[in-house]
Coordinates of C-alpha atoms in Angstrom, one line a residue:
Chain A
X1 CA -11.5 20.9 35.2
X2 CA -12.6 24.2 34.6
X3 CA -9.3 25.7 34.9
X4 CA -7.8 23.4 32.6
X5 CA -10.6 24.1 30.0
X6 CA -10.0 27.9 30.3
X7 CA -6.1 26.9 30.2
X8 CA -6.0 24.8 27.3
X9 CA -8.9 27.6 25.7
X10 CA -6.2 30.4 26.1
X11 CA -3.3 28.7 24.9
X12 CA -5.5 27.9 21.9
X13 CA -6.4 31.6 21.1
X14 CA -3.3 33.1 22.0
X15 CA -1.2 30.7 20.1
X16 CA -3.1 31.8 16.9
X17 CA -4.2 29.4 14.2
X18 CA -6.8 28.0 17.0
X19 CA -9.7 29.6 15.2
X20 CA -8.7 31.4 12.3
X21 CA -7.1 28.0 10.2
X22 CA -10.1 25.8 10.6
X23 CA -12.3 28.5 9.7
X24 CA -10.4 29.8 6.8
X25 CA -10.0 26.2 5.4
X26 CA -14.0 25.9 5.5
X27 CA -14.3 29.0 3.6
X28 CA -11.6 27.7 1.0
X29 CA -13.7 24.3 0.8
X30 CA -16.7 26.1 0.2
X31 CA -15.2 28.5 -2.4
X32 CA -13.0 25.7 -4.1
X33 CA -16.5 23.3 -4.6
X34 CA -18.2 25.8 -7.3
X35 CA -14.8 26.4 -8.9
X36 CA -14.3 22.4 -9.2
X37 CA -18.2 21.5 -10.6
X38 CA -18.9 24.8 -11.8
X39 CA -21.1 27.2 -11.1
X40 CA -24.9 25.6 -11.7
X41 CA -27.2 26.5 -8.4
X42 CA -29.0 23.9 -9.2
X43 CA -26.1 21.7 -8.9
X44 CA -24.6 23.4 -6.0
X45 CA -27.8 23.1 -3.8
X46 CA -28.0 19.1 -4.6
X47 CA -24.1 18.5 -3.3
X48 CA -24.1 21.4 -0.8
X49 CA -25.4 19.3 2.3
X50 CA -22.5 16.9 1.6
X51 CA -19.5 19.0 0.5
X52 CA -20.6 21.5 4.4
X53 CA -20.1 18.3 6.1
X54 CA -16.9 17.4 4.6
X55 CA -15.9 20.4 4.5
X56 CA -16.4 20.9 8.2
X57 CA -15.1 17.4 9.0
X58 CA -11.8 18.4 7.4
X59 CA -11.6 21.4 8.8
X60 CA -12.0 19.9 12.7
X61 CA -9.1 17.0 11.5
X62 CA -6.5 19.9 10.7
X63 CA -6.3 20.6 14.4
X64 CA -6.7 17.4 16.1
X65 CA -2.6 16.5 16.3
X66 CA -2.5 19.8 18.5
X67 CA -4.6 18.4 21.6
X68 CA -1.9 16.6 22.8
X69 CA 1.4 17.3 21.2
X70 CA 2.2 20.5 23.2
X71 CA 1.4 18.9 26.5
X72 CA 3.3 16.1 25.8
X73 CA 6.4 17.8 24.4
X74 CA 7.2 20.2 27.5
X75 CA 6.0 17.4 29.9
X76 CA 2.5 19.1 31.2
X77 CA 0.6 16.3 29.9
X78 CA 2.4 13.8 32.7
X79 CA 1.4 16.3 34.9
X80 CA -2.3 16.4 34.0
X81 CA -2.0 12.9 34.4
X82 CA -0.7 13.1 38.0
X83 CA -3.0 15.4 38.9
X84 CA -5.7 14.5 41.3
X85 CA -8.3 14.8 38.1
X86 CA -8.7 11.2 36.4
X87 CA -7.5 11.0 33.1
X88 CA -11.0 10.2 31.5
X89 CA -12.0 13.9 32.7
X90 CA -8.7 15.7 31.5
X91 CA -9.3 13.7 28.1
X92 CA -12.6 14.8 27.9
X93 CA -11.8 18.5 28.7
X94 CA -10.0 18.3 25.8
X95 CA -12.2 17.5 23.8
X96 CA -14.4 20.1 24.4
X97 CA -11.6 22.9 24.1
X98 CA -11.1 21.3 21.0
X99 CA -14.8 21.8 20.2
X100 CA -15.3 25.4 21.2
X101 CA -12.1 26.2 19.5
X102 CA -13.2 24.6 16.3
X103 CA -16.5 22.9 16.2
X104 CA -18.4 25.8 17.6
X105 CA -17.3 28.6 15.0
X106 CA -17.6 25.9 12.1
X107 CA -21.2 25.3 12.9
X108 CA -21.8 29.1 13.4
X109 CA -20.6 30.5 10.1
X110 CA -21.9 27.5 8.4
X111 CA -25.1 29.1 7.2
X112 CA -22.8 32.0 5.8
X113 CA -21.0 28.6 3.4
X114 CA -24.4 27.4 3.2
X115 CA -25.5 30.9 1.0
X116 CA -22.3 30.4 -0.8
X117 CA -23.1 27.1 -1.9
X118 CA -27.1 27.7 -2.6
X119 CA -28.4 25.5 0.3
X120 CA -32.3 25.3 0.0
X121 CA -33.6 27.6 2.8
X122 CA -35.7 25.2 5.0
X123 CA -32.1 23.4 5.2
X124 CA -30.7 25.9 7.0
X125 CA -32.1 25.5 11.0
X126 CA -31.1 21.3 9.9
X127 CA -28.0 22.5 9.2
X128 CA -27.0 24.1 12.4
X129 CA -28.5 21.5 14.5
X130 CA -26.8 18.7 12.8
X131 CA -23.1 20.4 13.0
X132 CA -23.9 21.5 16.8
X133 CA -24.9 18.0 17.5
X134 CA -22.1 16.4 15.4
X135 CA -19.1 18.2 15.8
X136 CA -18.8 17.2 19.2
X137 CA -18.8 13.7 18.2
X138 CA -15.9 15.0 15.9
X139 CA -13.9 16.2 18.5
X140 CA -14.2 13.2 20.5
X141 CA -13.5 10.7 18.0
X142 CA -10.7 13.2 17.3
X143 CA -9.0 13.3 20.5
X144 CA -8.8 9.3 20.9
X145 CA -7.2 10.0 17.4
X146 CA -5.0 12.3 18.8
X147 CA -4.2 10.1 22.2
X148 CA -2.9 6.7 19.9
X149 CA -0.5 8.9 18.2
X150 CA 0.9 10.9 20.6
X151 CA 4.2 9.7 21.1
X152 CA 4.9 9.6 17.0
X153 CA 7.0 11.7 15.7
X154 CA 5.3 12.5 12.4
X155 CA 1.9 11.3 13.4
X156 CA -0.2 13.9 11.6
X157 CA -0.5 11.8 8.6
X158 CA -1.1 8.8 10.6
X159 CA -3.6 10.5 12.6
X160 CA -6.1 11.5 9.5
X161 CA -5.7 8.0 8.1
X162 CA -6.6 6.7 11.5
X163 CA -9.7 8.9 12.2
X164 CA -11.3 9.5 8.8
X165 CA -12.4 5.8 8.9
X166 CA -14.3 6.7 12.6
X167 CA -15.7 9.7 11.4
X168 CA -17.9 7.7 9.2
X169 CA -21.4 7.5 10.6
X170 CA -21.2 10.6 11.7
X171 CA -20.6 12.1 8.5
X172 CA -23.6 9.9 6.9
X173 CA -26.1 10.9 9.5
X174 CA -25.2 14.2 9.6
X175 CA -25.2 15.2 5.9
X176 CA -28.4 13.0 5.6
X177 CA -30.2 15.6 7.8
X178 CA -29.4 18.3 6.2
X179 CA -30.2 16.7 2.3
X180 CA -33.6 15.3 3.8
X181 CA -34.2 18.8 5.6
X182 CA -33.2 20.3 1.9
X183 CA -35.9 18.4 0.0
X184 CA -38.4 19.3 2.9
X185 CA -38.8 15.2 4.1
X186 CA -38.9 13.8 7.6
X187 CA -35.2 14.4 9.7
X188 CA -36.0 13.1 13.3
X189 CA -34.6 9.5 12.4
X190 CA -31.0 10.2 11.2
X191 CA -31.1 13.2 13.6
X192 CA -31.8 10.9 16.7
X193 CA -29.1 8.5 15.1
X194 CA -26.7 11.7 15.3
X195 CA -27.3 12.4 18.9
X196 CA -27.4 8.6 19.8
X197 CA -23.8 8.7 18.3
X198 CA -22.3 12.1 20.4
X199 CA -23.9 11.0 23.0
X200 CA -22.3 7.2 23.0
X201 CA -18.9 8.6 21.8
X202 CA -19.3 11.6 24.3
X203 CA -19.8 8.8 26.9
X204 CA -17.6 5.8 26.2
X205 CA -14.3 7.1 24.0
X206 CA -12.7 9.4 26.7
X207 CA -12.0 5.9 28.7
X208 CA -10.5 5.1 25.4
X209 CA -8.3 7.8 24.6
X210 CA -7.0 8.0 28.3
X211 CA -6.0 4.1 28.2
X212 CA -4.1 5.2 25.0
X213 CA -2.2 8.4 26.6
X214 CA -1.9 6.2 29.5
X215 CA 0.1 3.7 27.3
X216 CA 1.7 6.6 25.8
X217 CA 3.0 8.0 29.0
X218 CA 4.0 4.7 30.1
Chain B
X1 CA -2.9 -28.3 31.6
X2 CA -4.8 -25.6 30.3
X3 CA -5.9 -23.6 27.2
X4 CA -3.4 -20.9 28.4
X5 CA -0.5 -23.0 27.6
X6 CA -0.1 -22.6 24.0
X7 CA 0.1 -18.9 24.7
X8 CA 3.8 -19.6 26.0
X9 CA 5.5 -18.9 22.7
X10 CA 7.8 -22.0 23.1
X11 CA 5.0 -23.8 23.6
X12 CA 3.3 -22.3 20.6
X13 CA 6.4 -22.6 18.2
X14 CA 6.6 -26.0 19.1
X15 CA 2.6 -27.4 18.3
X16 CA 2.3 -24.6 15.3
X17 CA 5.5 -26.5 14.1
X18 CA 3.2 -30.1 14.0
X19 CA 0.2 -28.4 12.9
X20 CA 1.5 -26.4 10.3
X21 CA 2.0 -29.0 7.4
X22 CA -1.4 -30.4 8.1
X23 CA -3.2 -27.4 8.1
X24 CA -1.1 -26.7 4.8
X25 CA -2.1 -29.7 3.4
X26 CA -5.9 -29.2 4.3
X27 CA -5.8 -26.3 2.6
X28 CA -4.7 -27.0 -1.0
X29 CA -6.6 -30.1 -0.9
X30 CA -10.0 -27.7 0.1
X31 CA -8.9 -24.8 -2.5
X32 CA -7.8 -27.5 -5.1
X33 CA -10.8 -29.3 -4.5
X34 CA -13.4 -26.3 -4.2
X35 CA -12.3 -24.4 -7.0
X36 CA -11.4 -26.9 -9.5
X37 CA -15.6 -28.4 -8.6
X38 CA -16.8 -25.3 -8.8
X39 CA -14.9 -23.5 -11.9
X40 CA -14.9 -26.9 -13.9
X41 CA -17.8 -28.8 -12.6
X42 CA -20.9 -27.0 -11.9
X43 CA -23.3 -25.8 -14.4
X44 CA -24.1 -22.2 -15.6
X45 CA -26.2 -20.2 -14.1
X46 CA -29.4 -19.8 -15.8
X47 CA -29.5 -15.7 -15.7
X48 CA -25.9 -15.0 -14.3
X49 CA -24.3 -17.3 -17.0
X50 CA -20.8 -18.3 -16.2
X51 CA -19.9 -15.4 -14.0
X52 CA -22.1 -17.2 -10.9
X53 CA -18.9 -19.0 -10.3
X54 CA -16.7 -16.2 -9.3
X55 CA -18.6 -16.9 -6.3
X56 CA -16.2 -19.6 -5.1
X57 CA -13.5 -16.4 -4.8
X58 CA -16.0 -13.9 -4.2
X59 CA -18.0 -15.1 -0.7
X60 CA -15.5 -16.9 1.2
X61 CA -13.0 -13.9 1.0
X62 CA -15.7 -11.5 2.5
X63 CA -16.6 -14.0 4.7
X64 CA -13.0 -14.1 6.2
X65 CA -12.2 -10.7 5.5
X66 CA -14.8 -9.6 8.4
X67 CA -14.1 -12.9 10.6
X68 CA -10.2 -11.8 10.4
X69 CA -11.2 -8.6 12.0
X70 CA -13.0 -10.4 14.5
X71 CA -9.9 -12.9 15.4
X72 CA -7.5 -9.5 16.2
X73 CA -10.7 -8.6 18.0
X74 CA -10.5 -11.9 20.3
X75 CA -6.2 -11.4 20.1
X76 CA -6.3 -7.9 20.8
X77 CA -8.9 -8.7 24.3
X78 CA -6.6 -11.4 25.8
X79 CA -3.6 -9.5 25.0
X80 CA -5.5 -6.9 27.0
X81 CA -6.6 -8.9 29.9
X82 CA -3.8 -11.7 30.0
X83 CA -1.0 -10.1 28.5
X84 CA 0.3 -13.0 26.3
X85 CA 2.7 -11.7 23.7
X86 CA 2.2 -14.6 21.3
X87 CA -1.8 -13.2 21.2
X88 CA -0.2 -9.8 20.4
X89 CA 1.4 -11.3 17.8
X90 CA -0.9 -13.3 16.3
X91 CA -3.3 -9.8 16.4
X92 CA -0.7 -8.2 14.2
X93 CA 0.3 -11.0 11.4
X94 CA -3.4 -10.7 11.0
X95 CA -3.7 -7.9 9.7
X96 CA -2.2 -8.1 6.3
X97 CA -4.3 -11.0 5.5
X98 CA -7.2 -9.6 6.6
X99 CA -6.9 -6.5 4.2
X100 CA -5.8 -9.0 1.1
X101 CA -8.7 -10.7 2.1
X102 CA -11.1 -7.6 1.5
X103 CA -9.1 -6.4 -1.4
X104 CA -9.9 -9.7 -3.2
X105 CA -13.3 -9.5 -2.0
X106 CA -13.6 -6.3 -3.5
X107 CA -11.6 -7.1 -6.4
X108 CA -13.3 -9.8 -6.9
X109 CA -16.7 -8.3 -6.9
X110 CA -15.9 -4.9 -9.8
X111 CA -14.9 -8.0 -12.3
X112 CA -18.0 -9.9 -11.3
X113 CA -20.3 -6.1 -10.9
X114 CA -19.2 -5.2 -14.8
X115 CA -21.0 -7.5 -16.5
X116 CA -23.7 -7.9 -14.4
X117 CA -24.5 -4.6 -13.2
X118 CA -22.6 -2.7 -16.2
X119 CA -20.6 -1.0 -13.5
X120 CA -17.6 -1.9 -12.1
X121 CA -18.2 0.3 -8.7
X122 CA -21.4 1.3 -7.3
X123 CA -22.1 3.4 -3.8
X124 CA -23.6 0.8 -3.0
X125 CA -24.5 -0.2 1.4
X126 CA -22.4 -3.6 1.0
X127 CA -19.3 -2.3 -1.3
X128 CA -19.1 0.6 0.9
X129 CA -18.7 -0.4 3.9
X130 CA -16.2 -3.0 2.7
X131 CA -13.8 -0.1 1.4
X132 CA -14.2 1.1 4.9
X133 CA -13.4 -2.1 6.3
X134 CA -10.3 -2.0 4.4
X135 CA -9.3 1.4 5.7
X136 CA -9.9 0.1 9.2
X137 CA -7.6 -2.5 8.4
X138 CA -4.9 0.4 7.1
X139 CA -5.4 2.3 10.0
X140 CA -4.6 -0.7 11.7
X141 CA -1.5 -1.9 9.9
X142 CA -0.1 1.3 9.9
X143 CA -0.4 1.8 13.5
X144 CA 1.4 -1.2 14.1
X145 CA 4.2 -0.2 11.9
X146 CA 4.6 3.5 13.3
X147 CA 5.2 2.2 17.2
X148 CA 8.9 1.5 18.0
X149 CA 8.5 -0.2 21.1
X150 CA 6.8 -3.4 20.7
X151 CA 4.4 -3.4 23.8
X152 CA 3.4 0.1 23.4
X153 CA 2.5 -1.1 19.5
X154 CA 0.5 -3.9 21.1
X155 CA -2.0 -2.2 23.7
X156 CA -2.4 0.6 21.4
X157 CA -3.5 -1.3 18.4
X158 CA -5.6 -3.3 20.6
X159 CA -7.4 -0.6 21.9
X160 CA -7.6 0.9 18.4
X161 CA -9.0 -2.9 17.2
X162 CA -11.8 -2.4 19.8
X163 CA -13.1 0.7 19.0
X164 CA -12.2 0.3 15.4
X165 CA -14.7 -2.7 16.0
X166 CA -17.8 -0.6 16.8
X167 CA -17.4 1.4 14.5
X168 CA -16.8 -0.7 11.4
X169 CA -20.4 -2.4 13.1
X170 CA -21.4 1.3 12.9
X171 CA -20.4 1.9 9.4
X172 CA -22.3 -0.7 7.9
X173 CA -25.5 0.3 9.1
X174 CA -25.0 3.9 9.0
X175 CA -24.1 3.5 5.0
X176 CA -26.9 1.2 4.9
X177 CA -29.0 3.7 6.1
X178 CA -27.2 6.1 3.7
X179 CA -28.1 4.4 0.3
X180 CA -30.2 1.3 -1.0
X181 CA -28.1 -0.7 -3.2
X182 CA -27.6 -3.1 -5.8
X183 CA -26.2 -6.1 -4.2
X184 CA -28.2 -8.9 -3.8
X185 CA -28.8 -10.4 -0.2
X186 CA -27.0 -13.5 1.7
X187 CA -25.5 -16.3 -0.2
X188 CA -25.6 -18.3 2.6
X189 CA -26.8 -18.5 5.8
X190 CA -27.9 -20.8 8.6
X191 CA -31.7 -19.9 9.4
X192 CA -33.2 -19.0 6.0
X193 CA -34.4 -20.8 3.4
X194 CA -33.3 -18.9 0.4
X195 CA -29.4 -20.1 0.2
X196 CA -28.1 -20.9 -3.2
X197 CA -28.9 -23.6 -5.2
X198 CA -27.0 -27.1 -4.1
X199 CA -25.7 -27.6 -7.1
X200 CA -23.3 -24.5 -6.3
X201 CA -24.1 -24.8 -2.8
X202 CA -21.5 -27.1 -1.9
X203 CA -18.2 -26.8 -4.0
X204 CA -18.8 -23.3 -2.2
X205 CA -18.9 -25.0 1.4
X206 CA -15.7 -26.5 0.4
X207 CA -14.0 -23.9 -1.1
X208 CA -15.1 -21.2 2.1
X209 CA -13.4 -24.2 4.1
X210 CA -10.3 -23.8 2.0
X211 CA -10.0 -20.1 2.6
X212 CA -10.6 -20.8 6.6
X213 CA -7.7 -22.9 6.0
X214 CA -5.7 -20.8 4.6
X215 CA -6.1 -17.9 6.8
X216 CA -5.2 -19.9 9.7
X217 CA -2.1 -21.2 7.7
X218 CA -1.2 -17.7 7.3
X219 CA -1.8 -16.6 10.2
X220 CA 0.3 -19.4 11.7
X221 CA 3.1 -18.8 9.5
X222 CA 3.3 -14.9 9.5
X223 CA 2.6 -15.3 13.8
X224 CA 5.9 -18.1 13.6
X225 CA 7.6 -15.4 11.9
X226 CA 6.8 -12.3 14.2
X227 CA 8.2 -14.4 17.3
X228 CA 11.4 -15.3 15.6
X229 CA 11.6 -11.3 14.8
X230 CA 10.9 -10.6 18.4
X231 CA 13.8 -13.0 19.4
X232 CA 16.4 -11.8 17.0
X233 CA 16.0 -8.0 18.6
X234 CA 16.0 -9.6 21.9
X235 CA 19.0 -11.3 21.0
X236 CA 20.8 -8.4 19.1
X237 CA 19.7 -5.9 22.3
X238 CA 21.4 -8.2 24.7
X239 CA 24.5 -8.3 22.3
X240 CA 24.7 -4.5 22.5
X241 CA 24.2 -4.6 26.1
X242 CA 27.4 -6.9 26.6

């Protein structure tokens, strides 16, 4: 499992477009927001927690059709699925390639974004523990996603239209931390409801997503 | 003789052929009869004025709108577990209904929301997690329609159904938690006291009737149709193959 996570890790860096896009399509969300409402930092720090997490949730769906459609174009994903591994741990695997590739570096030049867009200063510890505790969810929601529309052709459209709806809760808790950690108010409740979330996705979607790239392979 | 029998589709095109005027029938006589009692024959509400009787539209297509989700949720688990295509089916000419269904609902509610809230759309816990619901169902629709081979359409969806399921449940509390709202609580409900008025109380028992009706009339007809589809490819493949 560690092999394949240093596998799928490489082919993500060395293919380019691994780090740089989802990063560079943050930083264009970020620099787009004040060109849209203007530039009022009092206006910017109210809609800031909200347009990160977008911004970040976007930026993690650009590379989500890219967990499996290599694999199952030159055939290594039926080997993966062969392989004495189950499927639930090459699924999850991915998911957290997918996650270091994209969630990581979101969540660590958020607090660059977060200057950008006038984020209160006591947001800013609330900001990076709610992206490092919700990307993850992010990815996973991502890769079952990823795993129903594998076999499609065009499924990239398919696939955002599919996930967005998932990403829901996640988005609400998470951007509710970091507006309640803005104004200085109490976070541990939607904060615990972020982790209960990664943790339950984290735990139950990989059977999930491998039923679906079972189907798929089928 | 078991339950399991109607899930041969011969079997099912045969009964769904008996039942189907009947539960036509009960239909417009419960819409007719709901609708025309409570547009024509109820009094005003004494703060809500006329409007109150957009209700008669209003709850019984929420109402179904989440129970339809739940039916493809039931379809979608014994298609699962007992692989009967006719459940598979049924699962899909859901669907649609279900998201004309929340579209109503929510249709429904920005005529009724502008004159009584002066708004026609509010961010409101309720209204927001319905225009979720109705992107689950999207989701859902479209995934059916993207699969070319018919099985492979059916488990995936399913599976899709099931977690879609969680997290619709997920949604509404999580927007719930997100903002308070305007919308007021239950119309109805089985343990509490605070239903509505009887006066509108049961026109509004008939007319939910009348859209239970009709969704299973829909459902019949659009699952009738699917199975006839399904035989004219098998048909047309096993002409190519000859």
């Amino acid at each position: 499992m560690i092999a394949l996570l240093s596998r799928d890790l490489r082919l993500a860096l060395r293919a380019g477009g691994g780090f740089g896009l989802g990063l560079a399509f943050f930083l264009l969300v970020a620099v787009l927001v004040p060109l849209g409402v203007g530039p009022e930092p009092a206006t910017l720090a109210k809609i800031a927690p909200g347009i990160l997490w977008v911004g970040a949730l976007l930026a993690s769906l650009l590379s989500l059709d890219r967990i499996f459609a290599l694999d199952y174009e030159d055939g290594s994903l039926d080997l993966l699925a062969t392989a004495p591994i189950p499927l639930e741990g090459v699924v999850a695997v991915k998911a957290a390639a997918h996650w270091i590739v994209t969630g990581l570096p979101l969540t660590l030049v958020s607090p660059l974004l977060a200057l950008l867009l006038n984020l209160p200063p006591q947001g800013y510890p609330l900001l990076l523990a709610s992206l490092a505790l919700g990307t993850p969810a992010l990815s996973v929601i991502g890769t079952f996603g990823a795993a129903l529309t594998v076999g499609l052709k065009r499924g990239g459209l398919l696939l955002s239209l599919l996930v967005l709806p998932l990403y829901v809760p996640t988005l609400v808790f998470g951007a509710e931390v970091v507006r309640r950690g803005a104004e200085g108010m109490a976070v541990s409740t939607p904060l615990l409801l972020l982790a209960g979330i990664t943790a339950g996705v984290a735990a139950l979607l990989p059977f999930a997503s491998a039923a679906a790239v079972r189907i798929n392979l089928r | 003789m078991s339950i399991w029998e109607y899930a041969n589709p011969k079997k099912f095109m045969e009964t769904s052929a008996v039942a189907l005027p009947w539960v036509t029938a009960g239909t417009v006589l419960c819409l007719v009869t709901g609708l025309v009692w409570g547009f024509f024959f109820t009094p005003d509400d004494y703060k809500q004025g006329s409007t109150v009787k957009i209700i008669y539209l209003h709850v019984p297509s929420a109402l179904m709108a989440i129970n339809a989700w739940l039916m493809m949720l039931v379809a979608s688990l014994i298609w699962l577990v007992r692989r009967h295509h006719v459940s598979a089916l049924a699962a899909k000419a859901a669907g649609p209904v279900g998201l004309t269904f929340t579209l109503v609902a929510l249709v429904t509610g920005a005529v009724w929301g502008q004159p009584m809230w002066g708004t026609w759309w509010a961010w409101d816990p309720r209204l927001t997690a319905f225009l979720i619901l109705a992107l689950f169902y999207l989701g859902y629709i479209a995934l059916w329609q993207a699969i070319e081979n018919p099985d492979t359409a059916a488990d995936l969806t399913s599976v899709l159904c099931i977690v879609g399921s969680v997290f619709a449940v997920l949604s509404r509390y999580a927007v719930n938690f997100w903002n308070q709202g305007l919308h007021q609580g239950a119309s109805l409900s089985l343990d509490k006291e605070e239903n509505v008025a009887d006066v509108f109380y049961l026109p509004l028992l008939v007319s939910i009737g009348g859209f239970v009706l009709l969704f299973l009339t829909l459902v019949l007809l659009r699952t009738r149709t699917e199975i006839r589809l399904r035989r004219m490819q098998a048909l047309l493949a096993r002409e190519r193959m000859a």
